[in-house]
Amino acid sequence: MSTETSLYEAVGGDATFSRIAAGFYEQVKEDDILGPMYPDDDWEGAEKRLKWFLAQYWGGPTTFNEQRGAPMLRRRHFEFPVDRAAAIRWLELMKVSLDRIDDETIPPAYRHQMRDHMERVAAMLINRPDPGTPGA
C-alpha cells in the first residue's frame, strides 16, 4: 500500500483546484481571444469541468471521467480555433490564476510542476496554423 501524497492532496485538494478554475474563468469572461469560444450560458459548467479535469490529473477524484468520459483533450477542443495566440493566452490566464494562490498553499516545487504541465497542454491543444503559415 502506497502512502505517497498526491499533488492534489499536497496543495489543498478540492478547494485549491476550485480557486484555480474560478480564477481562470473570471479572466476568460472578459478576454477577447478566449471569451468568444465559450457559450454564455455555460460558464459554471466550464469552470466545474476544468476543476474536475485538473483535480483528476493531479491525483484527486475521478469525477471528470465519471461525468464526461476520458479527457481526450485534443478531440474535445478541436471545434475551437486554437492557434498559437489562443494557446499563449490560455497559458497566461492559467498562470495568473495559479499565481493568485500563495506559496504556502501551492509550494514552489508543485507550482513548477503545474506550470510545466500547463505549458505542455497549451502546446498540444493548438489545432490551427498561424496566419501566413505555408499551407494554411
Coordinates of N, CA and C in Angstrom, one line a residue:
M1 N 0.8 -1.2 0.0 CA 0.0 0.0 0.0 C 0.9 1.2 0.0
S2 N 0.6 2.2 -0.9 CA 1.4 3.4 -1.0 C 0.8 4.5 -0.1
T3 N 1.8 5.2 0.5 CA 1.4 6.3 1.4 C 1.8 7.6 0.8
E4 N 2.2 7.6 -0.5 CA 2.6 8.8 -1.1 C 1.5 9.7 -1.3
T5 N 1.7 11.0 -1.0 CA 0.7 12.0 -1.1 C 0.6 12.5 -2.5
S6 N -0.5 12.6 -3.1 CA -0.7 13.2 -4.4 C -0.5 14.7 -4.4
L7 N -0.2 15.3 -5.5 CA -0.1 16.7 -5.6 C -1.5 17.3 -5.3
Y8 N -2.5 16.7 -5.7 CA -3.9 17.2 -5.4 C -4.0 17.4 -3.8
E9 N -3.6 16.3 -3.1 CA -3.7 16.4 -1.6 C -2.8 17.4 -1.0
A10 N -1.5 17.5 -1.6 CA -0.5 18.3 -1.1 C -0.8 19.8 -1.2
V11 N -1.6 20.2 -2.2 CA -1.9 21.6 -2.4 C -3.2 22.0 -1.9
G12 N -3.9 21.2 -1.1 CA -5.2 21.6 -0.5 C -6.4 21.0 -1.2
G13 N -6.2 20.1 -2.1 CA -7.4 19.4 -2.7 C -8.4 20.2 -3.4
D14 N -9.7 19.9 -3.2 CA -10.8 20.5 -4.0 C -10.8 22.0 -3.9
A15 N -10.5 22.5 -2.7 CA -10.6 24.0 -2.5 C -9.6 24.7 -3.4
T16 N -8.4 24.2 -3.5 CA -7.4 24.8 -4.3 C -7.7 24.7 -5.8
F17 N -8.2 23.6 -6.3 CA -8.5 23.4 -7.7 C -9.7 24.2 -8.0
S18 N -10.6 24.4 -7.1 CA -11.8 25.3 -7.3 C -11.3 26.7 -7.5
R19 N -10.3 27.1 -6.7 CA -9.8 28.5 -6.9 C -9.1 28.7 -8.2
I20 N -8.3 27.7 -8.6 CA -7.6 27.8 -9.9 C -8.6 28.0 -11.1
A21 N -9.6 27.1 -11.1 CA -10.6 27.1 -12.2 C -11.5 28.4 -12.1
A22 N -11.9 28.9 -10.9 CA -12.6 30.1 -10.8 C -11.8 31.3 -11.2
G23 N -10.6 31.4 -10.8 CA -9.7 32.5 -11.2 C -9.5 32.5 -12.7
F24 N -9.3 31.3 -13.3 CA -9.2 31.3 -14.8 C -10.4 31.8 -15.5
Y25 N -11.6 31.3 -15.2 CA -12.8 31.7 -15.9 C -13.2 33.1 -15.6
E26 N -12.8 33.6 -14.4 CA -13.1 35.0 -14.2 C -12.4 35.9 -15.2
Q27 N -11.2 35.5 -15.6 CA -10.5 36.3 -16.6 C -11.0 36.0 -18.0
V28 N -11.3 34.7 -18.3 CA -11.8 34.3 -19.6 C -13.0 35.1 -20.1
K29 N -13.9 35.3 -19.1 CA -15.2 36.0 -19.4 C -14.9 37.4 -20.1
E30 N -13.8 38.0 -19.7 CA -13.5 39.3 -20.2 C -12.5 39.3 -21.4
D31 N -12.0 38.1 -21.7 CA -10.9 38.0 -22.7 C -11.4 38.1 -24.1
D32 N -10.7 38.8 -24.9 CA -11.1 39.0 -26.3 C -10.7 37.8 -27.2
I33 N -9.8 37.0 -26.8 CA -9.4 35.8 -27.6 C -10.2 34.6 -27.1
L34 N -10.1 34.3 -25.8 CA -10.7 33.1 -25.3 C -12.2 33.2 -25.0
G35 N -12.6 34.3 -24.6 CA -14.1 34.5 -24.2 C -15.1 34.1 -25.2
P36 N -14.9 34.5 -26.5 CA -15.8 34.1 -27.5 C -15.9 32.6 -27.8
M37 N -15.0 31.8 -27.3 CA -15.0 30.4 -27.5 C -16.0 29.7 -26.6
Y38 N -16.5 30.4 -25.6 CA -17.4 29.8 -24.6 C -18.8 30.3 -24.7
P39 N -19.8 29.3 -24.6 CA -21.2 29.8 -24.6 C -21.5 30.6 -23.3
D40 N -22.2 31.7 -23.5 CA -22.6 32.5 -22.3 C -23.4 31.8 -21.3
D41 N -24.1 30.7 -21.7 CA -25.0 30.1 -20.7 C -24.3 28.9 -20.0
D42 N -23.0 28.7 -20.1 CA -22.3 27.5 -19.5 C -21.1 27.9 -18.8
W43 N -20.9 29.1 -18.3 CA -19.7 29.4 -17.5 C -19.5 28.5 -16.3
E44 N -20.6 28.3 -15.6 CA -20.4 27.4 -14.4 C -20.0 26.0 -14.8
G45 N -20.6 25.5 -15.9 CA -20.3 24.1 -16.3 C -18.8 24.0 -16.8
A46 N -18.4 25.0 -17.5 CA -17.0 25.0 -18.0 C -16.0 25.1 -16.8
E47 N -16.3 25.9 -15.8 CA -15.5 26.0 -14.6 C -15.5 24.7 -13.8
K48 N -16.6 24.1 -13.7 CA -16.7 22.8 -13.0 C -15.9 21.7 -13.7
R49 N -16.0 21.7 -15.0 CA -15.3 20.6 -15.8 C -13.8 20.9 -15.7
L50 N -13.3 22.1 -15.8 CA -11.9 22.4 -15.6 C -11.4 21.9 -14.3
K51 N -12.1 22.2 -13.2 CA -11.8 21.8 -11.9 C -11.7 20.3 -11.8
W52 N -12.7 19.6 -12.3 CA -12.7 18.1 -12.3 C -11.5 17.6 -13.1
F53 N -11.2 18.2 -14.2 CA -10.0 17.7 -15.0 C -8.7 17.9 -14.3
L54 N -8.5 19.1 -13.8 CA -7.2 19.4 -13.1 C -7.1 18.5 -11.8
A55 N -8.2 18.4 -11.1 CA -8.1 17.6 -9.8 C -7.8 16.2 -10.2
Q56 N -8.4 15.6 -11.2 CA -8.2 14.2 -11.5 C -6.8 14.0 -12.0
Y57 N -6.3 14.9 -12.9 CA -4.9 14.8 -13.4 C -3.9 14.7 -12.3
W58 N -4.1 15.5 -11.2 CA -3.1 15.7 -10.2 C -3.4 14.7 -9.0
G59 N -4.2 13.7 -9.2 CA -4.4 12.6 -8.2 C -5.6 12.7 -7.4
G60 N -6.6 13.6 -7.7 CA -7.8 13.7 -7.0 C -8.9 12.8 -7.5
P61 N -10.1 13.1 -7.1 CA -11.2 12.2 -7.5 C -11.3 12.1 -9.0
T62 N -11.9 11.0 -9.5 CA -12.0 10.8 -10.9 C -13.4 11.3 -11.5
T63 N -13.8 12.3 -10.9 CA -15.1 12.9 -11.3 C -15.2 13.2 -12.8
F64 N -14.1 13.7 -13.3 CA -14.2 14.1 -14.8 C -14.5 12.8 -15.6
N65 N -13.8 11.7 -15.4 CA -14.1 10.5 -16.1 C -15.5 10.0 -15.9
E66 N -15.9 10.1 -14.6 CA -17.2 9.6 -14.3 C -18.3 10.4 -15.0
Q67 N -18.1 11.7 -15.1 CA -19.2 12.6 -15.6 C -19.0 12.8 -17.1
R68 N -17.8 12.7 -17.6 CA -17.6 13.1 -19.0 C -16.9 12.1 -19.9
G69 N -16.4 11.0 -19.3 CA -15.6 10.0 -20.0 C -14.1 10.4 -20.1
A70 N -13.4 9.7 -20.8 CA -11.9 10.0 -20.9 C -11.7 11.4 -21.4
P71 N -10.7 12.1 -20.9 CA -10.4 13.5 -21.2 C -10.3 13.8 -22.7
M72 N -9.5 13.1 -23.5 CA -9.3 13.3 -24.9 C -9.3 14.8 -25.2
L73 N -8.3 15.5 -24.7 CA -8.3 17.0 -24.8 C -8.3 17.5 -26.2
R74 N -7.4 17.0 -27.0 CA -7.4 17.5 -28.4 C -8.8 17.3 -29.1
R75 N -9.3 16.1 -28.9 CA -10.6 15.9 -29.6 C -11.7 16.8 -29.1
R76 N -11.8 17.0 -27.7 CA -12.8 17.8 -27.1 C -12.7 19.3 -27.5
H77 N -11.5 19.7 -27.9 CA -11.2 21.1 -28.2 C -11.1 21.4 -29.7
F78 N -11.2 20.4 -30.5 CA -11.0 20.6 -31.9 C -11.9 21.5 -32.6
E79 N -13.2 21.6 -32.1 CA -14.1 22.6 -32.7 C -13.8 24.0 -32.4
F80 N -12.9 24.3 -31.5 CA -12.5 25.6 -31.2 C -11.2 26.0 -31.9
P81 N -11.1 27.2 -32.5 CA -10.0 27.6 -33.2 C -8.8 28.0 -32.3
V82 N -8.0 27.0 -31.9 CA -6.9 27.2 -31.0 C -5.6 27.3 -31.9
D83 N -5.2 28.6 -32.0 CA -4.0 28.9 -32.7 C -2.9 29.2 -31.6
R84 N -1.8 29.6 -32.1 CA -0.7 29.9 -31.1 C -1.1 31.0 -30.2
A85 N -1.7 32.0 -30.7 CA -2.1 33.2 -29.9 C -3.1 32.7 -28.8
A86 N -4.1 31.9 -29.1 CA -5.0 31.4 -28.2 C -4.4 30.5 -27.1
A87 N -3.4 29.7 -27.5 CA -2.7 28.8 -26.6 C -1.9 29.7 -25.6
I88 N -1.2 30.7 -26.1 CA -0.4 31.6 -25.3 C -1.3 32.3 -24.3
R89 N -2.5 32.8 -24.8 CA -3.4 33.5 -23.9 C -3.9 32.5 -22.8
W90 N -4.3 31.3 -23.2 CA -4.8 30.3 -22.2 C -3.7 30.1 -21.1
L91 N -2.5 30.0 -21.5 CA -1.4 29.8 -20.6 C -1.2 31.0 -19.7
E92 N -1.3 32.2 -20.3 CA -1.1 33.4 -19.5 C -2.2 33.5 -18.4
L93 N -3.5 33.2 -18.8 CA -4.6 33.3 -17.8 C -4.5 32.2 -16.7
M94 N -4.1 31.0 -17.1 CA -3.9 29.9 -16.2 C -2.8 30.3 -15.2
K95 N -1.7 30.9 -15.7 CA -0.6 31.2 -14.8 C -1.0 32.3 -13.8
V96 N -1.8 33.3 -14.3 CA -2.3 34.3 -13.4 C -3.2 33.7 -12.3
S97 N -4.0 32.8 -12.7 CA -4.9 32.2 -11.7 C -4.1 31.4 -10.7
L98 N -3.1 30.7 -11.2 CA -2.2 29.9 -10.3 C -1.4 30.8 -9.3
D99 N -0.9 32.0 -9.9 CA -0.1 32.9 -9.1 C -0.9 33.6 -8.0
R100 N -2.2 33.6 -8.2 CA -3.1 34.3 -7.1 C -3.1 33.5 -5.9
I101 N -2.6 32.3 -5.9 CA -2.7 31.4 -4.8 C -1.3 31.4 -4.1
D102 N -1.3 31.6 -2.8 CA 0.0 31.8 -2.1 C 0.9 30.5 -2.1
D103 N 2.2 30.8 -1.8 CA 3.2 29.7 -1.8 C 3.0 28.7 -0.7
E104 N 2.3 29.1 0.4 CA 2.0 28.2 1.4 C 1.0 27.1 1.0
T105 N 0.1 27.5 0.2 CA -0.9 26.6 -0.4 C -0.3 25.8 -1.5
I106 N 0.3 26.4 -2.4 CA 1.0 25.7 -3.5 C 2.5 26.0 -3.5
P107 N 3.3 25.2 -2.8 CA 4.7 25.4 -2.7 C 5.4 25.5 -4.1
P108 N 6.5 26.2 -4.2 CA 7.1 26.4 -5.5 C 7.4 25.2 -6.3
A109 N 7.8 24.1 -5.7 CA 8.1 22.9 -6.4 C 6.8 22.3 -7.1
Y110 N 5.7 22.4 -6.4 CA 4.4 21.9 -7.0 C 3.9 22.9 -8.1
R111 N 4.1 24.2 -7.8 CA 3.7 25.2 -8.7 C 4.5 25.0 -10.1
H112 N 5.8 24.7 -9.9 CA 6.6 24.5 -11.1 C 6.1 23.3 -11.9
Q113 N 5.7 22.2 -11.2 CA 5.2 21.0 -11.9 C 3.9 21.4 -12.6
M114 N 3.0 22.2 -12.0 CA 1.7 22.5 -12.6 C 1.9 23.4 -13.8
R115 N 2.9 24.4 -13.7 CA 3.1 25.3 -14.8 C 3.7 24.5 -16.0
D116 N 4.6 23.5 -15.7 CA 5.1 22.7 -16.8 C 4.0 21.9 -17.5
H117 N 3.1 21.4 -16.8 CA 2.0 20.6 -17.4 C 1.1 21.6 -18.2
M118 N 0.9 22.8 -17.7 CA 0.0 23.7 -18.4 C 0.7 24.1 -19.7
E119 N 2.0 24.2 -19.7 CA 2.7 24.6 -21.0 C 2.6 23.5 -22.0
R120 N 2.7 22.2 -21.6 CA 2.5 21.1 -22.5 C 1.1 21.0 -23.0
V121 N 0.1 21.2 -22.2 CA -1.3 21.2 -22.6 C -1.5 22.3 -23.6
A122 N -1.1 23.5 -23.3 CA -1.3 24.6 -24.3 C -0.7 24.3 -25.6
A123 N 0.5 23.8 -25.7 CA 1.1 23.5 -27.0 C 0.3 22.3 -27.7
M124 N -0.1 21.4 -26.9 CA -0.8 20.2 -27.5 C -2.2 20.6 -28.1
L125 N -2.8 21.6 -27.5 CA -4.2 22.0 -28.0 C -4.2 22.8 -29.3
I126 N -3.1 23.3 -29.7 CA -3.0 24.1 -31.0 C -3.5 23.2 -32.1
N127 N -4.6 23.7 -32.8 CA -5.2 22.9 -33.9 C -5.4 23.8 -35.1
R128 N -4.9 25.0 -35.1 CA -5.0 25.8 -36.3 C -3.6 26.5 -36.5
P129 N -3.1 26.6 -37.8 CA -1.9 27.2 -38.1 C -2.0 28.7 -37.9
D130 N -0.8 29.3 -37.6 CA -0.8 30.8 -37.5 C -1.1 31.3 -38.9
P131 N -1.7 32.5 -39.0 CA -1.9 33.1 -40.3 C -0.6 33.3 -41.0
G132 N -0.5 33.1 -42.3 CA 0.7 33.2 -43.0 C 1.6 32.0 -43.1
T133 N 1.2 31.0 -42.4 CA 1.9 29.7 -42.4 C 1.7 29.1 -43.7
P134 N 2.8 28.6 -44.4 CA 2.6 28.0 -45.7 C 1.7 26.8 -45.6
G135 N 0.8 26.7 -46.5 CA -0.2 25.6 -46.5 C -1.4 25.9 -45.6
A136 N -1.5 27.1 -45.0 CA -2.6 27.4 -44.1 C -3.8 27.8 -44.9

